[in-house]
């Protein structure tokens, strides 16, 4: 859940509104009634998620998780950023907090990454969420390395920063599992060629910076022939 707007308190801390503590008893009663009456999974998820934030009752957290999972099955067209991805993020955060059906949820999340109907850029977002989640142990993420090599440059939204995020995620997984990172530093070096092509002027500072990155990446890849 995100707040509708943000402000800063007297100590300079950013605060979102509304927050769970602003609801009156009457409003909470209304939310509970609505949570039982509505049939739309979006509303079921929202009401129960808010109620969980208010009193941390595990029942509401479980109801919210199950409703968010129903949203995933809808896979509405052009809805990735409005409902699909936020639903996944909510499932992960709630599961971390209440430890409900952890192993099943983990399998479902991995299945989404392998689902051919889901766009690669969406899979990249999902993989980033699970790599950052404490739900997954390091060794459970090694499957991502092969996928990362497949995804680089193959998304409809492929580009320099997109590729770099995928590769850096892969390097992080490698480091956490003691796996050689050479191939991914090679990919980082190759990715910098996008910058060189966009900045052909030899005097361009950005080009010079990219060349420096290429040398460093090949060095980390232990490719002495190329970095020298």
PDB file of C-alpha atoms in Angstrom:
ATOM      1  CA  UNK A   1       0.000   0.000   0.000  1.00  0.00           C
ATOM      2  CA  UNK A   2       1.160   3.522  -0.733  1.00  0.00           C
ATOM      3  CA  UNK A   3      -0.080   6.831   0.628  1.00  0.00           C
ATOM      4  CA  UNK A   4      -2.083   9.266  -1.483  1.00  0.00           C
ATOM      5  CA  UNK A   5       0.288  12.123  -0.708  1.00  0.00           C
ATOM      6  CA  UNK A   6       3.288  12.943   1.435  1.00  0.00           C
ATOM      7  CA  UNK A   7       4.324  15.753   3.727  1.00  0.00           C
ATOM      8  CA  UNK A   8       7.195  16.493   6.111  1.00  0.00           C
ATOM      9  CA  UNK A   9       6.844  16.740   9.898  1.00  0.00           C
ATOM     10  CA  UNK A  10       8.599  19.190  12.204  1.00  0.00           C
ATOM     11  CA  UNK A  11      11.661  16.934  12.315  1.00  0.00           C
ATOM     12  CA  UNK A  12      12.018  16.830   8.543  1.00  0.00           C
ATOM     13  CA  UNK A  13      10.797  13.230   8.277  1.00  0.00           C
ATOM     14  CA  UNK A  14       8.623  12.358   5.274  1.00  0.00           C
ATOM     15  CA  UNK A  15       5.191  11.081   6.281  1.00  0.00           C
ATOM     16  CA  UNK A  16       2.568   9.558   4.010  1.00  0.00           C
ATOM     17  CA  UNK A  17      -1.173  10.182   4.345  1.00  0.00           C
ATOM     18  CA  UNK A  18      -3.398   8.455   5.095  1.00  0.00           C
ATOM     19  CA  UNK A  19      -1.675   6.209   7.635  1.00  0.00           C
ATOM     20  CA  UNK A  20      -3.275   3.305   9.566  1.00  0.00           C
ATOM     21  CA  UNK A  21      -3.416   5.301  12.796  1.00  0.00           C
ATOM     22  CA  UNK A  22      -5.739   7.968  11.362  1.00  0.00           C
ATOM     23  CA  UNK A  23      -8.764   5.688  10.989  1.00  0.00           C
ATOM     24  CA  UNK A  24     -11.548   6.130  13.549  1.00  0.00           C
ATOM     25  CA  UNK A  25     -13.371   3.183  15.131  1.00  0.00           C
ATOM     26  CA  UNK A  26     -16.353   3.824  12.859  1.00  0.00           C
ATOM     27  CA  UNK A  27     -14.139   3.819   9.788  1.00  0.00           C
ATOM     28  CA  UNK A  28     -12.457   0.581  10.865  1.00  0.00           C
ATOM     29  CA  UNK A  29     -15.873  -1.020  11.397  1.00  0.00           C
ATOM     30  CA  UNK A  30     -16.869   0.111   7.918  1.00  0.00           C
ATOM     31  CA  UNK A  31     -13.712  -1.398   6.420  1.00  0.00           C
ATOM     32  CA  UNK A  32     -14.388  -4.713   8.158  1.00  0.00           C
ATOM     33  CA  UNK A  33     -17.949  -4.791   6.827  1.00  0.00           C
ATOM     34  CA  UNK A  34     -16.824  -3.947   3.312  1.00  0.00           C
ATOM     35  CA  UNK A  35     -14.083  -6.568   3.438  1.00  0.00           C
ATOM     36  CA  UNK A  36     -16.729  -9.229   4.068  1.00  0.00           C
ATOM     37  CA  UNK A  37     -19.211  -7.983   1.469  1.00  0.00           C
ATOM     38  CA  UNK A  38     -17.146  -7.152  -1.616  1.00  0.00           C
ATOM     39  CA  UNK A  39     -16.421  -9.759  -4.296  1.00  0.00           C
ATOM     40  CA  UNK A  40     -13.875  -7.856  -6.365  1.00  0.00           C
ATOM     41  CA  UNK A  41     -10.385  -9.248  -5.554  1.00  0.00           C
ATOM     42  CA  UNK A  42      -8.897  -5.756  -5.862  1.00  0.00           C
ATOM     43  CA  UNK A  43     -11.169  -4.418  -3.137  1.00  0.00           C
ATOM     44  CA  UNK A  44     -10.807  -7.558  -1.015  1.00  0.00           C
ATOM     45  CA  UNK A  45      -7.026  -7.145  -1.154  1.00  0.00           C
ATOM     46  CA  UNK A  46      -7.115  -3.413  -0.376  1.00  0.00           C
ATOM     47  CA  UNK A  47      -9.563  -3.611   2.537  1.00  0.00           C
ATOM     48  CA  UNK A  48      -7.824  -6.562   4.163  1.00  0.00           C
ATOM     49  CA  UNK A  49      -4.376  -5.071   3.603  1.00  0.00           C
ATOM     50  CA  UNK A  50      -5.452  -1.840   5.308  1.00  0.00           C
ATOM     51  CA  UNK A  51      -7.019  -3.783   8.183  1.00  0.00           C
ATOM     52  CA  UNK A  52      -3.814  -5.790   8.606  1.00  0.00           C
ATOM     53  CA  UNK A  53      -1.799  -2.570   8.754  1.00  0.00           C
ATOM     54  CA  UNK A  54      -4.162  -1.237  11.424  1.00  0.00           C
ATOM     55  CA  UNK A  55      -4.182  -4.127  13.911  1.00  0.00           C
ATOM     56  CA  UNK A  56      -1.661  -6.678  12.521  1.00  0.00           C
ATOM     57  CA  UNK A  57      -4.296  -9.438  12.695  1.00  0.00           C
ATOM     58  CA  UNK A  58      -2.890 -12.341  10.678  1.00  0.00           C
ATOM     59  CA  UNK A  59      -6.367 -13.185   9.359  1.00  0.00           C
ATOM     60  CA  UNK A  60      -6.466  -9.954   7.359  1.00  0.00           C
ATOM     61  CA  UNK A  61      -2.958 -10.510   6.069  1.00  0.00           C
ATOM     62  CA  UNK A  62      -3.866 -13.983   4.790  1.00  0.00           C
ATOM     63  CA  UNK A  63      -7.048 -12.681   3.164  1.00  0.00           C
ATOM     64  CA  UNK A  64      -5.050  -9.941   1.440  1.00  0.00           C
ATOM     65  CA  UNK A  65      -2.412 -12.375   0.167  1.00  0.00           C
ATOM     66  CA  UNK A  66      -5.041 -14.715  -1.271  1.00  0.00           C
ATOM     67  CA  UNK A  67      -6.841 -11.831  -2.966  1.00  0.00           C
ATOM     68  CA  UNK A  68      -3.620 -10.468  -4.440  1.00  0.00           C
ATOM     69  CA  UNK A  69      -2.901 -13.939  -5.824  1.00  0.00           C
ATOM     70  CA  UNK A  70      -6.261 -13.919  -7.590  1.00  0.00           C
ATOM     71  CA  UNK A  71      -5.232 -10.650  -9.221  1.00  0.00           C
ATOM     72  CA  UNK A  72      -2.126 -12.346 -10.633  1.00  0.00           C
ATOM     73  CA  UNK A  73      -4.293 -14.843 -12.459  1.00  0.00           C
ATOM     74  CA  UNK A  74      -6.153 -12.032 -14.218  1.00  0.00           C
ATOM     75  CA  UNK A  75      -2.993 -10.752 -15.954  1.00  0.00           C
ATOM     76  CA  UNK A  76      -4.881  -7.801 -17.389  1.00  0.00           C
ATOM     77  CA  UNK A  77      -3.459  -6.275 -20.542  1.00  0.00           C
ATOM     78  CA  UNK A  78      -1.356  -3.129 -20.001  1.00  0.00           C
ATOM     79  CA  UNK A  79      -1.875  -3.535 -16.268  1.00  0.00           C
ATOM     80  CA  UNK A  80       1.630  -4.518 -15.163  1.00  0.00           C
ATOM     81  CA  UNK A  81       2.427  -1.366 -13.206  1.00  0.00           C
ATOM     82  CA  UNK A  82      -1.095  -0.676 -11.930  1.00  0.00           C
ATOM     83  CA  UNK A  83      -1.987  -4.050 -10.436  1.00  0.00           C
ATOM     84  CA  UNK A  84       0.155  -7.005 -11.507  1.00  0.00           C
ATOM     85  CA  UNK A  85       3.572  -5.931 -10.223  1.00  0.00           C
ATOM     86  CA  UNK A  86       2.206  -4.108  -7.129  1.00  0.00           C
ATOM     87  CA  UNK A  87       0.232  -7.265  -6.246  1.00  0.00           C
ATOM     88  CA  UNK A  88       3.428  -9.328  -6.383  1.00  0.00           C
ATOM     89  CA  UNK A  89       5.234  -6.802  -4.235  1.00  0.00           C
ATOM     90  CA  UNK A  90       2.386  -6.852  -1.707  1.00  0.00           C
ATOM     91  CA  UNK A  91       2.367 -10.670  -1.604  1.00  0.00           C
ATOM     92  CA  UNK A  92       6.098 -10.719  -0.888  1.00  0.00           C
ATOM     93  CA  UNK A  93       5.941  -8.041   1.829  1.00  0.00           C
ATOM     94  CA  UNK A  94       2.941  -9.596   3.576  1.00  0.00           C
ATOM     95  CA  UNK A  95       4.443 -13.089   3.398  1.00  0.00           C
ATOM     96  CA  UNK A  96       7.656 -11.769   4.939  1.00  0.00           C
ATOM     97  CA  UNK A  97       5.660 -10.306   7.817  1.00  0.00           C
ATOM     98  CA  UNK A  98       3.232 -13.122   8.667  1.00  0.00           C
ATOM     99  CA  UNK A  99       5.165 -16.145   7.317  1.00  0.00           C
ATOM    100  CA  UNK A 100       1.995 -17.551   5.746  1.00  0.00           C
ATOM    101  CA  UNK A 101       2.385 -20.374   3.196  1.00  0.00           C
ATOM    102  CA  UNK A 102       5.985 -19.356   2.522  1.00  0.00           C
ATOM    103  CA  UNK A 103       7.165 -22.331   0.476  1.00  0.00           C
ATOM    104  CA  UNK A 104       4.035 -22.404  -1.687  1.00  0.00           C
ATOM    105  CA  UNK A 105       4.299 -18.672  -2.359  1.00  0.00           C
ATOM    106  CA  UNK A 106       7.971 -18.997  -3.287  1.00  0.00           C
ATOM    107  CA  UNK A 107       7.141 -21.712  -5.832  1.00  0.00           C
ATOM    108  CA  UNK A 108       4.392 -19.537  -7.292  1.00  0.00           C
ATOM    109  CA  UNK A 109       6.753 -16.575  -7.651  1.00  0.00           C
ATOM    110  CA  UNK A 110       9.392 -18.682  -9.412  1.00  0.00           C
ATOM    111  CA  UNK A 111       6.658 -20.079 -11.687  1.00  0.00           C
ATOM    112  CA  UNK A 112       5.801 -16.512 -12.744  1.00  0.00           C
ATOM    113  CA  UNK A 113       9.405 -15.921 -13.778  1.00  0.00           C
ATOM    114  CA  UNK A 114       9.217 -19.030 -15.971  1.00  0.00           C
ATOM    115  CA  UNK A 115       5.771 -18.215 -17.390  1.00  0.00           C
ATOM    116  CA  UNK A 116       6.064 -17.669 -21.163  1.00  0.00           C
ATOM    117  CA  UNK A 117       3.013 -15.392 -21.177  1.00  0.00           C
ATOM    118  CA  UNK A 118       4.743 -12.813 -19.002  1.00  0.00           C
ATOM    119  CA  UNK A 119       6.971 -10.210 -20.637  1.00  0.00           C
ATOM    120  CA  UNK A 120      10.693 -10.362 -19.892  1.00  0.00           C
ATOM    121  CA  UNK A 121      10.737  -6.838 -18.448  1.00  0.00           C
ATOM    122  CA  UNK A 122       8.063  -7.966 -15.960  1.00  0.00           C
ATOM    123  CA  UNK A 123      10.097 -11.069 -15.107  1.00  0.00           C
ATOM    124  CA  UNK A 124      13.082  -8.838 -14.456  1.00  0.00           C
ATOM    125  CA  UNK A 125      11.071  -6.762 -11.981  1.00  0.00           C
ATOM    126  CA  UNK A 126       9.776  -9.903 -10.256  1.00  0.00           C
ATOM    127  CA  UNK A 127      13.261 -11.418 -10.059  1.00  0.00           C
ATOM    128  CA  UNK A 128      14.614  -8.209  -8.526  1.00  0.00           C
ATOM    129  CA  UNK A 129      11.885  -8.331  -5.889  1.00  0.00           C
ATOM    130  CA  UNK A 130      12.656 -11.920  -4.909  1.00  0.00           C
ATOM    131  CA  UNK A 131      16.431 -11.400  -4.973  1.00  0.00           C
ATOM    132  CA  UNK A 132      15.910  -8.559  -2.492  1.00  0.00           C
ATOM    133  CA  UNK A 133      13.511 -10.595  -0.337  1.00  0.00           C
ATOM    134  CA  UNK A 134      14.634 -12.509   2.780  1.00  0.00           C
ATOM    135  CA  UNK A 135      12.114 -15.213   1.835  1.00  0.00           C
ATOM    136  CA  UNK A 136      14.682 -16.732  -0.529  1.00  0.00           C
ATOM    137  CA  UNK A 137      17.982 -18.259   0.550  1.00  0.00           C
ATOM    138  CA  UNK A 138      21.006 -17.540  -1.646  1.00  0.00           C
ATOM    139  CA  UNK A 139      21.204 -21.047  -3.100  1.00  0.00           C
ATOM    140  CA  UNK A 140      17.550 -20.881  -4.139  1.00  0.00           C
ATOM    141  CA  UNK A 141      18.327 -18.053  -6.568  1.00  0.00           C
ATOM    142  CA  UNK A 142      20.995 -19.700  -8.716  1.00  0.00           C
ATOM    143  CA  UNK A 143      18.361 -20.587 -11.340  1.00  0.00           C
ATOM    144  CA  UNK A 144      18.295 -16.874 -12.192  1.00  0.00           C
ATOM    145  CA  UNK A 145      21.789 -16.900 -13.700  1.00  0.00           C
ATOM    146  CA  UNK A 146      20.811 -18.815 -16.850  1.00  0.00           C
ATOM    147  CA  UNK A 147      17.703 -16.683 -17.284  1.00  0.00           C
ATOM    148  CA  UNK A 148      19.737 -13.491 -16.958  1.00  0.00           C
ATOM    149  CA  UNK A 149      21.890 -14.501 -19.920  1.00  0.00           C
ATOM    150  CA  UNK A 150      18.737 -15.106 -21.949  1.00  0.00           C
ATOM    151  CA  UNK A 151      17.121 -11.800 -20.984  1.00  0.00           C
ATOM    152  CA  UNK A 152      19.982  -9.432 -21.757  1.00  0.00           C
ATOM    153  CA  UNK A 153      18.993  -7.429 -24.829  1.00  0.00           C
ATOM    154  CA  UNK A 154      15.882  -9.495 -25.540  1.00  0.00           C
ATOM    155  CA  UNK A 155      13.119  -7.430 -23.939  1.00  0.00           C
ATOM    156  CA  UNK A 156      10.828  -5.019 -25.754  1.00  0.00           C
ATOM    157  CA  UNK A 157      12.186  -2.404 -23.366  1.00  0.00           C
ATOM    158  CA  UNK A 158      15.805  -3.545 -23.650  1.00  0.00           C
ATOM    159  CA  UNK A 159      18.399  -0.871 -23.157  1.00  0.00           C
ATOM    160  CA  UNK A 160      21.601   0.013 -21.395  1.00  0.00           C
ATOM    161  CA  UNK A 161      20.188   0.474 -17.896  1.00  0.00           C
ATOM    162  CA  UNK A 162      17.812  -2.480 -18.210  1.00  0.00           C
ATOM    163  CA  UNK A 163      20.681  -4.790 -19.192  1.00  0.00           C
ATOM    164  CA  UNK A 164      22.888  -3.413 -16.448  1.00  0.00           C
ATOM    165  CA  UNK A 165      20.275  -4.106 -13.770  1.00  0.00           C
ATOM    166  CA  UNK A 166      19.884  -7.715 -14.918  1.00  0.00           C
ATOM    167  CA  UNK A 167      23.637  -8.284 -15.004  1.00  0.00           C
ATOM    168  CA  UNK A 168      24.220  -6.686 -11.598  1.00  0.00           C
ATOM    169  CA  UNK A 169      21.481  -8.901 -10.125  1.00  0.00           C
ATOM    170  CA  UNK A 170      23.267 -11.927 -11.603  1.00  0.00           C
ATOM    171  CA  UNK A 171      26.626 -10.816 -10.159  1.00  0.00           C
ATOM    172  CA  UNK A 172      25.006 -10.407  -6.764  1.00  0.00           C
ATOM    173  CA  UNK A 173      23.610 -13.964  -6.923  1.00  0.00           C
ATOM    174  CA  UNK A 174      27.021 -15.267  -8.013  1.00  0.00           C
ATOM    175  CA  UNK A 175      28.819 -13.496  -5.162  1.00  0.00           C
ATOM    176  CA  UNK A 176      26.345 -14.837  -2.610  1.00  0.00           C
ATOM    177  CA  UNK A 177      26.928 -18.380  -3.842  1.00  0.00           C
ATOM    178  CA  UNK A 178      30.661 -18.326  -4.562  1.00  0.00           C
ATOM    179  CA  UNK A 179      30.085 -18.643  -8.328  1.00  0.00           C
ATOM    180  CA  UNK A 180      32.519 -17.224 -10.880  1.00  0.00           C
ATOM    181  CA  UNK A 181      31.316 -13.824 -12.129  1.00  0.00           C
ATOM    182  CA  UNK A 182      33.569 -13.550 -15.197  1.00  0.00           C
ATOM    183  CA  UNK A 183      30.868 -14.078 -17.803  1.00  0.00           C
ATOM    184  CA  UNK A 184      28.711 -11.341 -16.303  1.00  0.00           C
ATOM    185  CA  UNK A 185      31.520  -8.798 -16.123  1.00  0.00           C
ATOM    186  CA  UNK A 186      32.120  -9.600 -19.801  1.00  0.00           C
ATOM    187  CA  UNK A 187      28.450  -8.793 -20.402  1.00  0.00           C
ATOM    188  CA  UNK A 188      28.797  -5.515 -18.500  1.00  0.00           C
ATOM    189  CA  UNK A 189      31.717  -4.572 -20.745  1.00  0.00           C
ATOM    190  CA  UNK A 190      29.725  -5.453 -23.873  1.00  0.00           C
ATOM    191  CA  UNK A 191      26.786  -3.455 -22.559  1.00  0.00           C
ATOM    192  CA  UNK A 192      28.959  -0.324 -22.362  1.00  0.00           C
ATOM    193  CA  UNK A 193      29.290  -0.523 -26.163  1.00  0.00           C
ATOM    194  CA  UNK A 194      25.748   0.883 -26.293  1.00  0.00           C
ATOM    195  CA  UNK A 195      27.128   4.077 -24.734  1.00  0.00           C
ATOM    196  CA  UNK A 196      30.078   4.162 -27.164  1.00  0.00           C
ATOM    197  CA  UNK A 197      27.706   3.919 -30.137  1.00  0.00           C
ATOM    198  CA  UNK A 198      25.548   6.720 -28.739  1.00  0.00           C
ATOM    199  CA  UNK A 199      28.582   8.967 -28.119  1.00  0.00           C
ATOM    200  CA  UNK A 200      30.915   8.631 -31.143  1.00  0.00           C
ATOM    201  CA  UNK A 201      32.791  11.887 -30.444  1.00  0.00           C
ATOM    202  CA  UNK A 202      36.232  10.991 -29.038  1.00  0.00           C
ATOM    203  CA  UNK A 203      36.230  14.148 -26.905  1.00  0.00           C
ATOM    204  CA  UNK A 204      32.930  13.256 -25.240  1.00  0.00           C
ATOM    205  CA  UNK A 205      33.397  12.785 -21.485  1.00  0.00           C
ATOM    206  CA  UNK A 206      30.643  10.151 -21.348  1.00  0.00           C
ATOM    207  CA  UNK A 207      32.446   8.116 -24.009  1.00  0.00           C
ATOM    208  CA  UNK A 208      35.704   8.337 -22.079  1.00  0.00           C
ATOM    209  CA  UNK A 209      33.927   7.253 -18.915  1.00  0.00           C
ATOM    210  CA  UNK A 210      32.387   4.273 -20.742  1.00  0.00           C
ATOM    211  CA  UNK A 211      35.815   3.227 -22.032  1.00  0.00           C
ATOM    212  CA  UNK A 212      37.120   3.308 -18.486  1.00  0.00           C
ATOM    213  CA  UNK A 213      34.232   1.119 -17.346  1.00  0.00           C
ATOM    214  CA  UNK A 214      34.921  -1.345 -20.170  1.00  0.00           C
ATOM    215  CA  UNK A 215      38.560  -1.699 -19.126  1.00  0.00           C
ATOM    216  CA  UNK A 216      37.541  -2.230 -15.485  1.00  0.00           C
ATOM    217  CA  UNK A 217      34.891  -4.806 -16.351  1.00  0.00           C
ATOM    218  CA  UNK A 218      37.245  -6.821 -18.565  1.00  0.00           C
ATOM    219  CA  UNK A 219      39.787  -6.710 -15.756  1.00  0.00           C
ATOM    220  CA  UNK A 220      37.230  -8.134 -13.320  1.00  0.00           C
ATOM    221  CA  UNK A 221      36.323 -10.739 -15.938  1.00  0.00           C
ATOM    222  CA  UNK A 222      40.012 -11.744 -15.964  1.00  0.00           C
ATOM    223  CA  UNK A 223      40.109 -11.109 -19.710  1.00  0.00           C
ATOM    224  CA  UNK A 224      43.648  -9.743 -19.894  1.00  0.00           C
ATOM    225  CA  UNK A 225      43.669  -9.722 -23.700  1.00  0.00           C
ATOM    226  CA  UNK A 226      40.803  -7.245 -23.916  1.00  0.00           C
ATOM    227  CA  UNK A 227      41.468  -4.980 -20.943  1.00  0.00           C
ATOM    228  CA  UNK A 228      45.095  -4.424 -21.920  1.00  0.00           C
TER     229      UNK A 228
END
